[in-house]
């Protein structure tokens, strides 16, 4: 096991996929010689050549459209969108072509395309560089939507996403790129169908607890762990669940936890209004009505455009906002 930043873990996972399958091709703006804005693809073009690590024009619709054609021809393209807010020029290609061609062809066409999206705030960037658009894609049938929270998960999940026969939106929490975690860079990753189900889309309990369940994914999991540590100082025991996948959702894991604790707080950086937390709250309420001791509460971004960097600390779900929600569910 090696202490590795998440960005380097993703790089190692991409390298492993390139070595494993000659049909894997990386595509994106400045991902070659520069290694990407966040240097996630650093060194890969040097080792695998410009035909497999392709610097593309600044045209997201063209990148994804080309990836659709490559996938139909038997390749496994991995596209990088430079920043979360830049994905919208490719929205039509993703939601009307990539998500639907397998369905339209009655399963005859497979679209094994991965779209890597650095997402979320916390880096002091401007609008269109700090957004969390995952709900837009989770709402679209035909797409898998996942987000690792640790370097270890990033290493395995990027390989599993590339091995998936279906298109995957791979949201990478950019504020956690340089957080280090233990990664076994020599581990063999389970790329079987069952491995994709349990490894790519299964939620993980990262801290057991008894008083309330707090659920998040991507960048908010670290915040939840900090909140659980702070709550423990006050004698409260929080169970922290890392969803890891937004579509499909591992609702069973959340339900099992809530049936034990009786309380749930869902946290994400995306706006609360019609966000992923709304779906989780609805499903848990349906299945845990007689177990709940309090309403399901949500903590997240506000229903506004992402603010200037000087105000993002008020926008993002932080320790105080999470603990305030915990106080409210415990007060019932």
PDB file of C-alpha atoms in Angstrom, residues 39-320:
ATOM      1  CA  UNK A  39      -1.973  16.845 -14.488  1.00  0.00           C
ATOM      2  CA  UNK A  40      -4.094  13.719 -14.110  1.00  0.00           C
ATOM      3  CA  UNK A  41      -2.869  12.326 -17.458  1.00  0.00           C
ATOM      4  CA  UNK A  42       0.747  13.402 -16.927  1.00  0.00           C
ATOM      5  CA  UNK A  43       3.225  11.173 -18.755  1.00  0.00           C
ATOM      6  CA  UNK A  44       0.653   8.999 -20.510  1.00  0.00           C
ATOM      7  CA  UNK A  45       1.096  10.458 -23.997  1.00  0.00           C
ATOM      8  CA  UNK A  46       4.866  10.108 -23.641  1.00  0.00           C
ATOM      9  CA  UNK A  47       4.512   6.408 -22.852  1.00  0.00           C
ATOM     10  CA  UNK A  48       1.582   5.438 -25.103  1.00  0.00           C
ATOM     11  CA  UNK A  49       1.892   7.907 -27.980  1.00  0.00           C
ATOM     12  CA  UNK A  50      -0.336  10.619 -29.458  1.00  0.00           C
ATOM     13  CA  UNK A  51      -2.561   8.087 -31.236  1.00  0.00           C
ATOM     14  CA  UNK A  52      -3.807   6.703 -27.894  1.00  0.00           C
ATOM     15  CA  UNK A  53      -3.603   9.843 -25.740  1.00  0.00           C
ATOM     16  CA  UNK A  54      -5.108  12.404 -28.075  1.00  0.00           C
ATOM     17  CA  UNK A  55      -4.990  16.189 -27.666  1.00  0.00           C
ATOM     18  CA  UNK A  56      -8.295  17.335 -29.120  1.00  0.00           C
ATOM     19  CA  UNK A  57      -9.596  20.716 -30.277  1.00  0.00           C
ATOM     20  CA  UNK A  58     -11.543  22.781 -27.756  1.00  0.00           C
ATOM     21  CA  UNK A  59     -14.886  21.321 -28.801  1.00  0.00           C
ATOM     22  CA  UNK A  60     -16.625  19.164 -26.205  1.00  0.00           C
ATOM     23  CA  UNK A  61     -19.433  18.188 -28.563  1.00  0.00           C
ATOM     24  CA  UNK A  62     -16.829  17.002 -31.060  1.00  0.00           C
ATOM     25  CA  UNK A  63     -14.917  15.073 -28.407  1.00  0.00           C
ATOM     26  CA  UNK A  64     -17.956  13.115 -27.253  1.00  0.00           C
ATOM     27  CA  UNK A  65     -19.339  12.718 -30.784  1.00  0.00           C
ATOM     28  CA  UNK A  66     -16.029  11.250 -31.912  1.00  0.00           C
ATOM     29  CA  UNK A  67     -16.031   8.954 -28.873  1.00  0.00           C
ATOM     30  CA  UNK A  68     -19.491   7.665 -29.837  1.00  0.00           C
ATOM     31  CA  UNK A  69     -18.188   6.745 -33.296  1.00  0.00           C
ATOM     32  CA  UNK A  70     -15.055   5.131 -31.879  1.00  0.00           C
ATOM     33  CA  UNK A  71     -17.129   3.053 -29.457  1.00  0.00           C
ATOM     34  CA  UNK A  72     -19.346   1.850 -32.302  1.00  0.00           C
ATOM     35  CA  UNK A  73     -16.140   0.784 -34.091  1.00  0.00           C
ATOM     36  CA  UNK A  74     -14.989  -1.295 -31.120  1.00  0.00           C
ATOM     37  CA  UNK A  75     -12.813   1.112 -29.149  1.00  0.00           C
ATOM     38  CA  UNK A  76     -13.115   2.160 -25.504  1.00  0.00           C
ATOM     39  CA  UNK A  77     -12.725   5.945 -25.477  1.00  0.00           C
ATOM     40  CA  UNK A  78     -12.076   7.841 -22.252  1.00  0.00           C
ATOM     41  CA  UNK A  79     -12.908  11.528 -22.650  1.00  0.00           C
ATOM     42  CA  UNK A  80     -11.745  14.254 -20.296  1.00  0.00           C
ATOM     43  CA  UNK A  81     -13.911  17.323 -19.866  1.00  0.00           C
ATOM     44  CA  UNK A  82     -11.550  20.010 -18.617  1.00  0.00           C
ATOM     45  CA  UNK A  83     -13.979  21.482 -16.060  1.00  0.00           C
ATOM     46  CA  UNK A  84     -17.486  20.506 -14.956  1.00  0.00           C
ATOM     47  CA  UNK A  85     -19.127  23.599 -16.444  1.00  0.00           C
ATOM     48  CA  UNK A  86     -17.615  22.893 -19.857  1.00  0.00           C
ATOM     49  CA  UNK A  87     -19.632  19.685 -20.275  1.00  0.00           C
ATOM     50  CA  UNK A  88     -22.766  21.469 -21.480  1.00  0.00           C
ATOM     51  CA  UNK A  89     -21.692  21.879 -25.138  1.00  0.00           C
ATOM     52  CA  UNK A  90     -21.594  18.046 -25.160  1.00  0.00           C
ATOM     53  CA  UNK A  91     -24.932  17.635 -23.358  1.00  0.00           C
ATOM     54  CA  UNK A  92     -26.810  16.786 -26.552  1.00  0.00           C
ATOM     55  CA  UNK A  93     -24.278  14.148 -27.609  1.00  0.00           C
ATOM     56  CA  UNK A  94     -24.314  12.583 -24.124  1.00  0.00           C
ATOM     57  CA  UNK A  95     -28.048  12.538 -23.463  1.00  0.00           C
ATOM     58  CA  UNK A  96     -29.493  11.951 -26.942  1.00  0.00           C
ATOM     59  CA  UNK A  97     -26.800   9.779 -28.537  1.00  0.00           C
ATOM     60  CA  UNK A  98     -24.501   8.173 -25.977  1.00  0.00           C
ATOM     61  CA  UNK A  99     -27.275   7.340 -23.518  1.00  0.00           C
ATOM     62  CA  UNK A 100     -29.756   6.005 -26.065  1.00  0.00           C
ATOM     63  CA  UNK A 101     -27.979   4.196 -28.912  1.00  0.00           C
ATOM     64  CA  UNK A 102     -27.885   0.847 -27.103  1.00  0.00           C
ATOM     65  CA  UNK A 103     -31.635   1.111 -26.464  1.00  0.00           C
ATOM     66  CA  UNK A 104     -32.371   2.205 -30.035  1.00  0.00           C
ATOM     67  CA  UNK A 105     -30.398  -0.718 -31.435  1.00  0.00           C
ATOM     68  CA  UNK A 106     -32.184  -3.244 -29.166  1.00  0.00           C
ATOM     69  CA  UNK A 107     -28.838  -3.991 -27.518  1.00  0.00           C
ATOM     70  CA  UNK A 108     -26.904  -4.617 -30.720  1.00  0.00           C
ATOM     71  CA  UNK A 109     -24.651  -1.594 -30.094  1.00  0.00           C
ATOM     72  CA  UNK A 110     -22.472  -1.247 -27.009  1.00  0.00           C
ATOM     73  CA  UNK A 111     -21.187   2.189 -26.036  1.00  0.00           C
ATOM     74  CA  UNK A 112     -18.280   1.661 -23.588  1.00  0.00           C
ATOM     75  CA  UNK A 113     -17.424   5.356 -23.243  1.00  0.00           C
ATOM     76  CA  UNK A 114     -16.115   6.975 -20.058  1.00  0.00           C
ATOM     77  CA  UNK A 115     -16.414  10.729 -19.606  1.00  0.00           C
ATOM     78  CA  UNK A 116     -14.145  12.019 -16.856  1.00  0.00           C
ATOM     79  CA  UNK A 117     -15.451  15.219 -15.255  1.00  0.00           C
ATOM     80  CA  UNK A 118     -13.521  17.155 -12.584  1.00  0.00           C
ATOM     81  CA  UNK A 119     -16.419  18.533 -10.539  1.00  0.00           C
ATOM     82  CA  UNK A 120     -17.307  20.514  -7.452  1.00  0.00           C
ATOM     83  CA  UNK A 121     -15.994  23.603  -5.727  1.00  0.00           C
ATOM     84  CA  UNK A 122     -13.511  24.423  -3.026  1.00  0.00           C
ATOM     85  CA  UNK A 123     -10.600  25.472  -5.251  1.00  0.00           C
ATOM     86  CA  UNK A 124     -11.281  29.216  -5.455  1.00  0.00           C
ATOM     87  CA  UNK A 125     -12.254  29.094  -9.118  1.00  0.00           C
ATOM     88  CA  UNK A 126     -14.812  31.099 -11.063  1.00  0.00           C
ATOM     89  CA  UNK A 127     -18.252  30.073 -12.340  1.00  0.00           C
ATOM     90  CA  UNK A 128     -18.234  27.119 -14.783  1.00  0.00           C
ATOM     91  CA  UNK A 129     -15.198  25.713 -12.938  1.00  0.00           C
ATOM     92  CA  UNK A 130     -16.890  24.614  -9.701  1.00  0.00           C
ATOM     93  CA  UNK A 131     -20.277  23.176 -10.572  1.00  0.00           C
ATOM     94  CA  UNK A 132     -21.898  19.840  -9.715  1.00  0.00           C
ATOM     95  CA  UNK A 133     -24.124  18.790 -12.646  1.00  0.00           C
ATOM     96  CA  UNK A 134     -24.339  15.080 -11.810  1.00  0.00           C
ATOM     97  CA  UNK A 135     -28.129  15.085 -11.293  1.00  0.00           C
ATOM     98  CA  UNK A 136     -28.666  16.114 -14.918  1.00  0.00           C
ATOM     99  CA  UNK A 137     -26.998  12.930 -16.093  1.00  0.00           C
ATOM    100  CA  UNK A 138     -28.336  10.638 -13.364  1.00  0.00           C
ATOM    101  CA  UNK A 139     -31.802  11.693 -14.546  1.00  0.00           C
ATOM    102  CA  UNK A 140     -30.983  10.359 -18.037  1.00  0.00           C
ATOM    103  CA  UNK A 141     -31.609   6.640 -18.485  1.00  0.00           C
ATOM    104  CA  UNK A 142     -28.721   4.767 -20.093  1.00  0.00           C
ATOM    105  CA  UNK A 143     -25.884   6.466 -18.233  1.00  0.00           C
ATOM    106  CA  UNK A 144     -23.961   5.272 -15.202  1.00  0.00           C
ATOM    107  CA  UNK A 145     -22.879   8.121 -12.898  1.00  0.00           C
ATOM    108  CA  UNK A 146     -20.193   7.548 -10.267  1.00  0.00           C
ATOM    109  CA  UNK A 147     -17.917   9.645  -8.039  1.00  0.00           C
ATOM    110  CA  UNK A 148     -15.013   8.319  -5.948  1.00  0.00           C
ATOM    111  CA  UNK A 149     -14.145   9.972  -2.652  1.00  0.00           C
ATOM    112  CA  UNK A 150     -10.772   8.349  -1.969  1.00  0.00           C
ATOM    113  CA  UNK A 151      -7.601   7.632  -3.894  1.00  0.00           C
ATOM    114  CA  UNK A 152      -8.098   3.891  -3.450  1.00  0.00           C
ATOM    115  CA  UNK A 153     -11.597   3.989  -4.914  1.00  0.00           C
ATOM    116  CA  UNK A 154     -10.454   6.281  -7.725  1.00  0.00           C
ATOM    117  CA  UNK A 155      -7.785   3.748  -8.751  1.00  0.00           C
ATOM    118  CA  UNK A 156     -10.191   0.809  -8.907  1.00  0.00           C
ATOM    119  CA  UNK A 157     -13.334   2.606 -10.065  1.00  0.00           C
ATOM    120  CA  UNK A 158     -11.732   4.245 -13.120  1.00  0.00           C
ATOM    121  CA  UNK A 159     -10.620   0.802 -14.304  1.00  0.00           C
ATOM    122  CA  UNK A 160     -14.071  -0.658 -13.681  1.00  0.00           C
ATOM    123  CA  UNK A 161     -15.703   2.267 -15.485  1.00  0.00           C
ATOM    124  CA  UNK A 162     -13.520   1.681 -18.538  1.00  0.00           C
ATOM    125  CA  UNK A 163     -14.364  -2.040 -18.457  1.00  0.00           C
ATOM    126  CA  UNK A 164     -18.107  -1.317 -18.278  1.00  0.00           C
ATOM    127  CA  UNK A 165     -20.096  -2.078 -21.451  1.00  0.00           C
ATOM    128  CA  UNK A 166     -22.212   1.026 -20.771  1.00  0.00           C
ATOM    129  CA  UNK A 167     -21.351   4.739 -20.862  1.00  0.00           C
ATOM    130  CA  UNK A 168     -20.087   6.059 -17.523  1.00  0.00           C
ATOM    131  CA  UNK A 169     -19.923   9.636 -16.274  1.00  0.00           C
ATOM    132  CA  UNK A 170     -16.939   9.576 -13.921  1.00  0.00           C
ATOM    133  CA  UNK A 171     -17.108  12.627 -11.659  1.00  0.00           C
ATOM    134  CA  UNK A 172     -13.784  13.405  -9.969  1.00  0.00           C
ATOM    135  CA  UNK A 173     -13.832  15.718  -6.904  1.00  0.00           C
ATOM    136  CA  UNK A 174     -11.220  18.261  -7.912  1.00  0.00           C
ATOM    137  CA  UNK A 175     -10.882  19.647  -4.385  1.00  0.00           C
ATOM    138  CA  UNK A 176      -9.675  16.191  -3.287  1.00  0.00           C
ATOM    139  CA  UNK A 177      -7.231  15.578  -6.161  1.00  0.00           C
ATOM    140  CA  UNK A 178      -4.208  16.042  -3.896  1.00  0.00           C
ATOM    141  CA  UNK A 179      -5.598  14.354  -0.796  1.00  0.00           C
ATOM    142  CA  UNK A 180      -3.525  11.243  -0.174  1.00  0.00           C
ATOM    143  CA  UNK A 181      -4.906   7.804   0.563  1.00  0.00           C
ATOM    144  CA  UNK A 182      -3.633   4.248   0.790  1.00  0.00           C
ATOM    145  CA  UNK A 183      -3.629   2.593  -2.645  1.00  0.00           C
ATOM    146  CA  UNK A 184      -2.448  -0.876  -3.600  1.00  0.00           C
ATOM    147  CA  UNK A 185      -1.106  -0.065  -7.054  1.00  0.00           C
ATOM    148  CA  UNK A 186      -0.335  -3.746  -7.679  1.00  0.00           C
ATOM    149  CA  UNK A 187      -3.811  -5.031  -6.832  1.00  0.00           C
ATOM    150  CA  UNK A 188      -5.798  -6.887  -9.458  1.00  0.00           C
ATOM    151  CA  UNK A 189      -9.137  -5.156  -9.985  1.00  0.00           C
ATOM    152  CA  UNK A 190     -12.271  -7.273 -10.417  1.00  0.00           C
ATOM    153  CA  UNK A 191     -13.572  -6.317 -13.871  1.00  0.00           C
ATOM    154  CA  UNK A 192     -16.255  -9.007 -14.075  1.00  0.00           C
ATOM    155  CA  UNK A 193     -19.946  -8.141 -14.309  1.00  0.00           C
ATOM    156  CA  UNK A 194     -20.407  -8.830 -10.595  1.00  0.00           C
ATOM    157  CA  UNK A 195     -17.291  -6.791  -9.883  1.00  0.00           C
ATOM    158  CA  UNK A 196     -18.801  -3.820 -11.669  1.00  0.00           C
ATOM    159  CA  UNK A 197     -21.992  -4.151  -9.622  1.00  0.00           C
ATOM    160  CA  UNK A 198     -20.297  -4.478  -6.248  1.00  0.00           C
ATOM    161  CA  UNK A 199     -17.196  -2.425  -6.981  1.00  0.00           C
ATOM    162  CA  UNK A 200     -18.516   0.443  -9.074  1.00  0.00           C
ATOM    163  CA  UNK A 201     -22.040   0.930  -7.758  1.00  0.00           C
ATOM    164  CA  UNK A 202     -22.096  -0.397  -4.200  1.00  0.00           C
ATOM    165  CA  UNK A 203     -22.220   2.108  -1.349  1.00  0.00           C
ATOM    166  CA  UNK A 204     -19.654   1.768   1.424  1.00  0.00           C
ATOM    167  CA  UNK A 205     -20.037   2.353   5.147  1.00  0.00           C
ATOM    168  CA  UNK A 206     -16.899   4.300   6.031  1.00  0.00           C
ATOM    169  CA  UNK A 207     -17.738   4.893   9.694  1.00  0.00           C
ATOM    170  CA  UNK A 208     -20.308   2.899  11.695  1.00  0.00           C
ATOM    171  CA  UNK A 209     -22.668   4.719  14.047  1.00  0.00           C
ATOM    172  CA  UNK A 210     -25.927   4.387  15.938  1.00  0.00           C
ATOM    173  CA  UNK A 211     -27.623   7.794  16.325  1.00  0.00           C
ATOM    174  CA  UNK A 212     -28.031   9.066  12.749  1.00  0.00           C
ATOM    175  CA  UNK A 213     -26.964   8.224   9.204  1.00  0.00           C
ATOM    176  CA  UNK A 214     -25.171  10.808   7.081  1.00  0.00           C
ATOM    177  CA  UNK A 215     -24.781  10.083   3.380  1.00  0.00           C
ATOM    178  CA  UNK A 216     -22.638  11.707   0.695  1.00  0.00           C
ATOM    179  CA  UNK A 217     -20.363  11.030  -2.262  1.00  0.00           C
ATOM    180  CA  UNK A 218     -17.280  12.518  -3.891  1.00  0.00           C
ATOM    181  CA  UNK A 219     -16.018  15.668  -2.135  1.00  0.00           C
ATOM    182  CA  UNK A 220     -18.523  15.638   0.737  1.00  0.00           C
ATOM    183  CA  UNK A 221     -17.446  12.319   2.260  1.00  0.00           C
ATOM    184  CA  UNK A 222     -14.410  13.920   3.907  1.00  0.00           C
ATOM    185  CA  UNK A 223     -16.690  16.641   5.301  1.00  0.00           C
ATOM    186  CA  UNK A 224     -19.009  13.965   6.719  1.00  0.00           C
ATOM    187  CA  UNK A 225     -16.135  12.150   8.398  1.00  0.00           C
ATOM    188  CA  UNK A 226     -15.000  15.409   9.975  1.00  0.00           C
ATOM    189  CA  UNK A 227     -18.587  16.039  11.124  1.00  0.00           C
ATOM    190  CA  UNK A 228     -18.791  12.551  12.628  1.00  0.00           C
ATOM    191  CA  UNK A 229     -15.558  13.153  14.516  1.00  0.00           C
ATOM    192  CA  UNK A 230     -16.863  16.473  15.855  1.00  0.00           C
ATOM    193  CA  UNK A 231     -20.213  14.910  16.799  1.00  0.00           C
ATOM    194  CA  UNK A 232     -18.419  12.158  18.699  1.00  0.00           C
ATOM    195  CA  UNK A 233     -16.920  14.825  20.959  1.00  0.00           C
ATOM    196  CA  UNK A 234     -20.504  15.654  21.962  1.00  0.00           C
ATOM    197  CA  UNK A 235     -21.441  12.021  22.537  1.00  0.00           C
ATOM    198  CA  UNK A 236     -23.244  11.457  19.232  1.00  0.00           C
ATOM    199  CA  UNK A 237     -22.536   8.506  16.982  1.00  0.00           C
ATOM    200  CA  UNK A 238     -22.952   9.150  13.240  1.00  0.00           C
ATOM    201  CA  UNK A 239     -22.877   6.434  10.612  1.00  0.00           C
ATOM    202  CA  UNK A 240     -21.177   7.724   7.451  1.00  0.00           C
ATOM    203  CA  UNK A 241     -22.052   6.176   4.090  1.00  0.00           C
ATOM    204  CA  UNK A 242     -20.177   6.902   0.877  1.00  0.00           C
ATOM    205  CA  UNK A 243     -22.652   6.331  -1.973  1.00  0.00           C
ATOM    206  CA  UNK A 244     -19.888   6.131  -4.617  1.00  0.00           C
ATOM    207  CA  UNK A 245     -22.588   5.893  -7.304  1.00  0.00           C
ATOM    208  CA  UNK A 246     -25.394   8.326  -8.100  1.00  0.00           C
ATOM    209  CA  UNK A 247     -26.893   6.156 -10.844  1.00  0.00           C
ATOM    210  CA  UNK A 248     -27.647   3.419 -10.122  1.00  0.00           C
ATOM    211  CA  UNK A 249     -28.209   4.186  -6.436  1.00  0.00           C
ATOM    212  CA  UNK A 250     -27.437   1.614  -3.766  1.00  0.00           C
ATOM    213  CA  UNK A 251     -30.608   2.445  -1.845  1.00  0.00           C
ATOM    214  CA  UNK A 252     -30.532  -0.875   0.018  1.00  0.00           C
ATOM    215  CA  UNK A 253     -27.364   0.129   1.887  1.00  0.00           C
ATOM    216  CA  UNK A 254     -28.900   3.433   2.979  1.00  0.00           C
ATOM    217  CA  UNK A 255     -32.178   1.791   3.963  1.00  0.00           C
ATOM    218  CA  UNK A 256     -30.391  -0.818   6.093  1.00  0.00           C
ATOM    219  CA  UNK A 257     -28.530   1.944   7.916  1.00  0.00           C
ATOM    220  CA  UNK A 258     -31.603   4.118   8.489  1.00  0.00           C
ATOM    221  CA  UNK A 259     -33.535   1.148   9.844  1.00  0.00           C
ATOM    222  CA  UNK A 260     -30.855   0.968  12.549  1.00  0.00           C
ATOM    223  CA  UNK A 261     -30.376   4.684  13.270  1.00  0.00           C
ATOM    224  CA  UNK A 262     -33.838   6.112  12.535  1.00  0.00           C
ATOM    225  CA  UNK A 263     -32.443   9.374  11.135  1.00  0.00           C
ATOM    226  CA  UNK A 264     -30.902  10.484   7.829  1.00  0.00           C
ATOM    227  CA  UNK A 265     -29.041  13.542   6.535  1.00  0.00           C
ATOM    228  CA  UNK A 266     -28.012  13.599   2.840  1.00  0.00           C
ATOM    229  CA  UNK A 267     -25.200  15.928   1.787  1.00  0.00           C
ATOM    230  CA  UNK A 268     -23.947  16.981  -1.653  1.00  0.00           C
ATOM    231  CA  UNK A 269     -22.422  20.077  -3.241  1.00  0.00           C
ATOM    232  CA  UNK A 270     -25.054  20.145  -5.987  1.00  0.00           C
ATOM    233  CA  UNK A 271     -28.067  22.389  -5.330  1.00  0.00           C
ATOM    234  CA  UNK A 272     -30.563  20.796  -2.955  1.00  0.00           C
ATOM    235  CA  UNK A 273     -33.507  21.673  -5.241  1.00  0.00           C
ATOM    236  CA  UNK A 274     -34.197  18.534  -7.352  1.00  0.00           C
ATOM    237  CA  UNK A 275     -30.726  17.224  -6.473  1.00  0.00           C
ATOM    238  CA  UNK A 276     -29.720  13.589  -5.863  1.00  0.00           C
ATOM    239  CA  UNK A 277     -30.629  14.007  -2.195  1.00  0.00           C
ATOM    240  CA  UNK A 278     -34.280  14.464  -3.153  1.00  0.00           C
ATOM    241  CA  UNK A 279     -34.387  11.018  -4.769  1.00  0.00           C
ATOM    242  CA  UNK A 280     -32.646   9.430  -1.791  1.00  0.00           C
ATOM    243  CA  UNK A 281     -34.993  11.151   0.659  1.00  0.00           C
ATOM    244  CA  UNK A 282     -38.067   9.994  -1.267  1.00  0.00           C
ATOM    245  CA  UNK A 283     -36.937   6.380  -1.540  1.00  0.00           C
ATOM    246  CA  UNK A 284     -35.878   6.151   2.104  1.00  0.00           C
ATOM    247  CA  UNK A 285     -39.165   7.696   3.236  1.00  0.00           C
ATOM    248  CA  UNK A 286     -41.090   5.140   1.174  1.00  0.00           C
ATOM    249  CA  UNK A 287     -39.162   2.194   2.577  1.00  0.00           C
ATOM    250  CA  UNK A 288     -38.367   3.353   6.111  1.00  0.00           C
ATOM    251  CA  UNK A 289     -41.506   5.242   7.083  1.00  0.00           C
ATOM    252  CA  UNK A 290     -41.995   3.297  10.316  1.00  0.00           C
ATOM    253  CA  UNK A 291     -38.283   3.403  11.176  1.00  0.00           C
ATOM    254  CA  UNK A 292     -37.770   7.153  10.792  1.00  0.00           C
ATOM    255  CA  UNK A 293     -37.691   9.188  13.991  1.00  0.00           C
ATOM    256  CA  UNK A 294     -37.360  12.493  12.074  1.00  0.00           C
ATOM    257  CA  UNK A 295     -37.795  13.853   8.539  1.00  0.00           C
ATOM    258  CA  UNK A 296     -34.948  13.201   6.109  1.00  0.00           C
ATOM    259  CA  UNK A 297     -32.898  16.407   5.823  1.00  0.00           C
ATOM    260  CA  UNK A 298     -30.729  17.573   2.935  1.00  0.00           C
ATOM    261  CA  UNK A 299     -27.665  19.817   2.982  1.00  0.00           C
ATOM    262  CA  UNK A 300     -26.186  21.154  -0.235  1.00  0.00           C
ATOM    263  CA  UNK A 301     -25.752  24.038  -2.607  1.00  0.00           C
ATOM    264  CA  UNK A 302     -28.392  26.726  -2.963  1.00  0.00           C
ATOM    265  CA  UNK A 303     -30.716  27.253  -5.930  1.00  0.00           C
ATOM    266  CA  UNK A 304     -28.497  29.936  -7.453  1.00  0.00           C
ATOM    267  CA  UNK A 305     -25.667  30.019  -9.958  1.00  0.00           C
ATOM    268  CA  UNK A 306     -22.354  29.073  -8.370  1.00  0.00           C
ATOM    269  CA  UNK A 307     -21.065  32.174  -6.563  1.00  0.00           C
ATOM    270  CA  UNK A 308     -17.793  34.057  -6.857  1.00  0.00           C
ATOM    271  CA  UNK A 309     -14.920  32.304  -5.087  1.00  0.00           C
ATOM    272  CA  UNK A 310     -15.027  34.839  -2.246  1.00  0.00           C
ATOM    273  CA  UNK A 311     -18.473  33.489  -1.291  1.00  0.00           C
ATOM    274  CA  UNK A 312     -18.149  29.777  -2.030  1.00  0.00           C
ATOM    275  CA  UNK A 313     -17.571  28.905   1.626  1.00  0.00           C
ATOM    276  CA  UNK A 314     -21.119  30.066   2.340  1.00  0.00           C
ATOM    277  CA  UNK A 315     -22.440  28.063  -0.612  1.00  0.00           C
ATOM    278  CA  UNK A 316     -20.735  24.712  -0.021  1.00  0.00           C
ATOM    279  CA  UNK A 317     -21.934  22.258   2.647  1.00  0.00           C
ATOM    280  CA  UNK A 318     -19.384  22.648   5.430  1.00  0.00           C
ATOM    281  CA  UNK A 319     -18.897  21.172   8.884  1.00  0.00           C
ATOM    282  CA  UNK A 320     -21.214  23.655  10.605  1.00  0.00           C
TER     283      UNK A 320
END
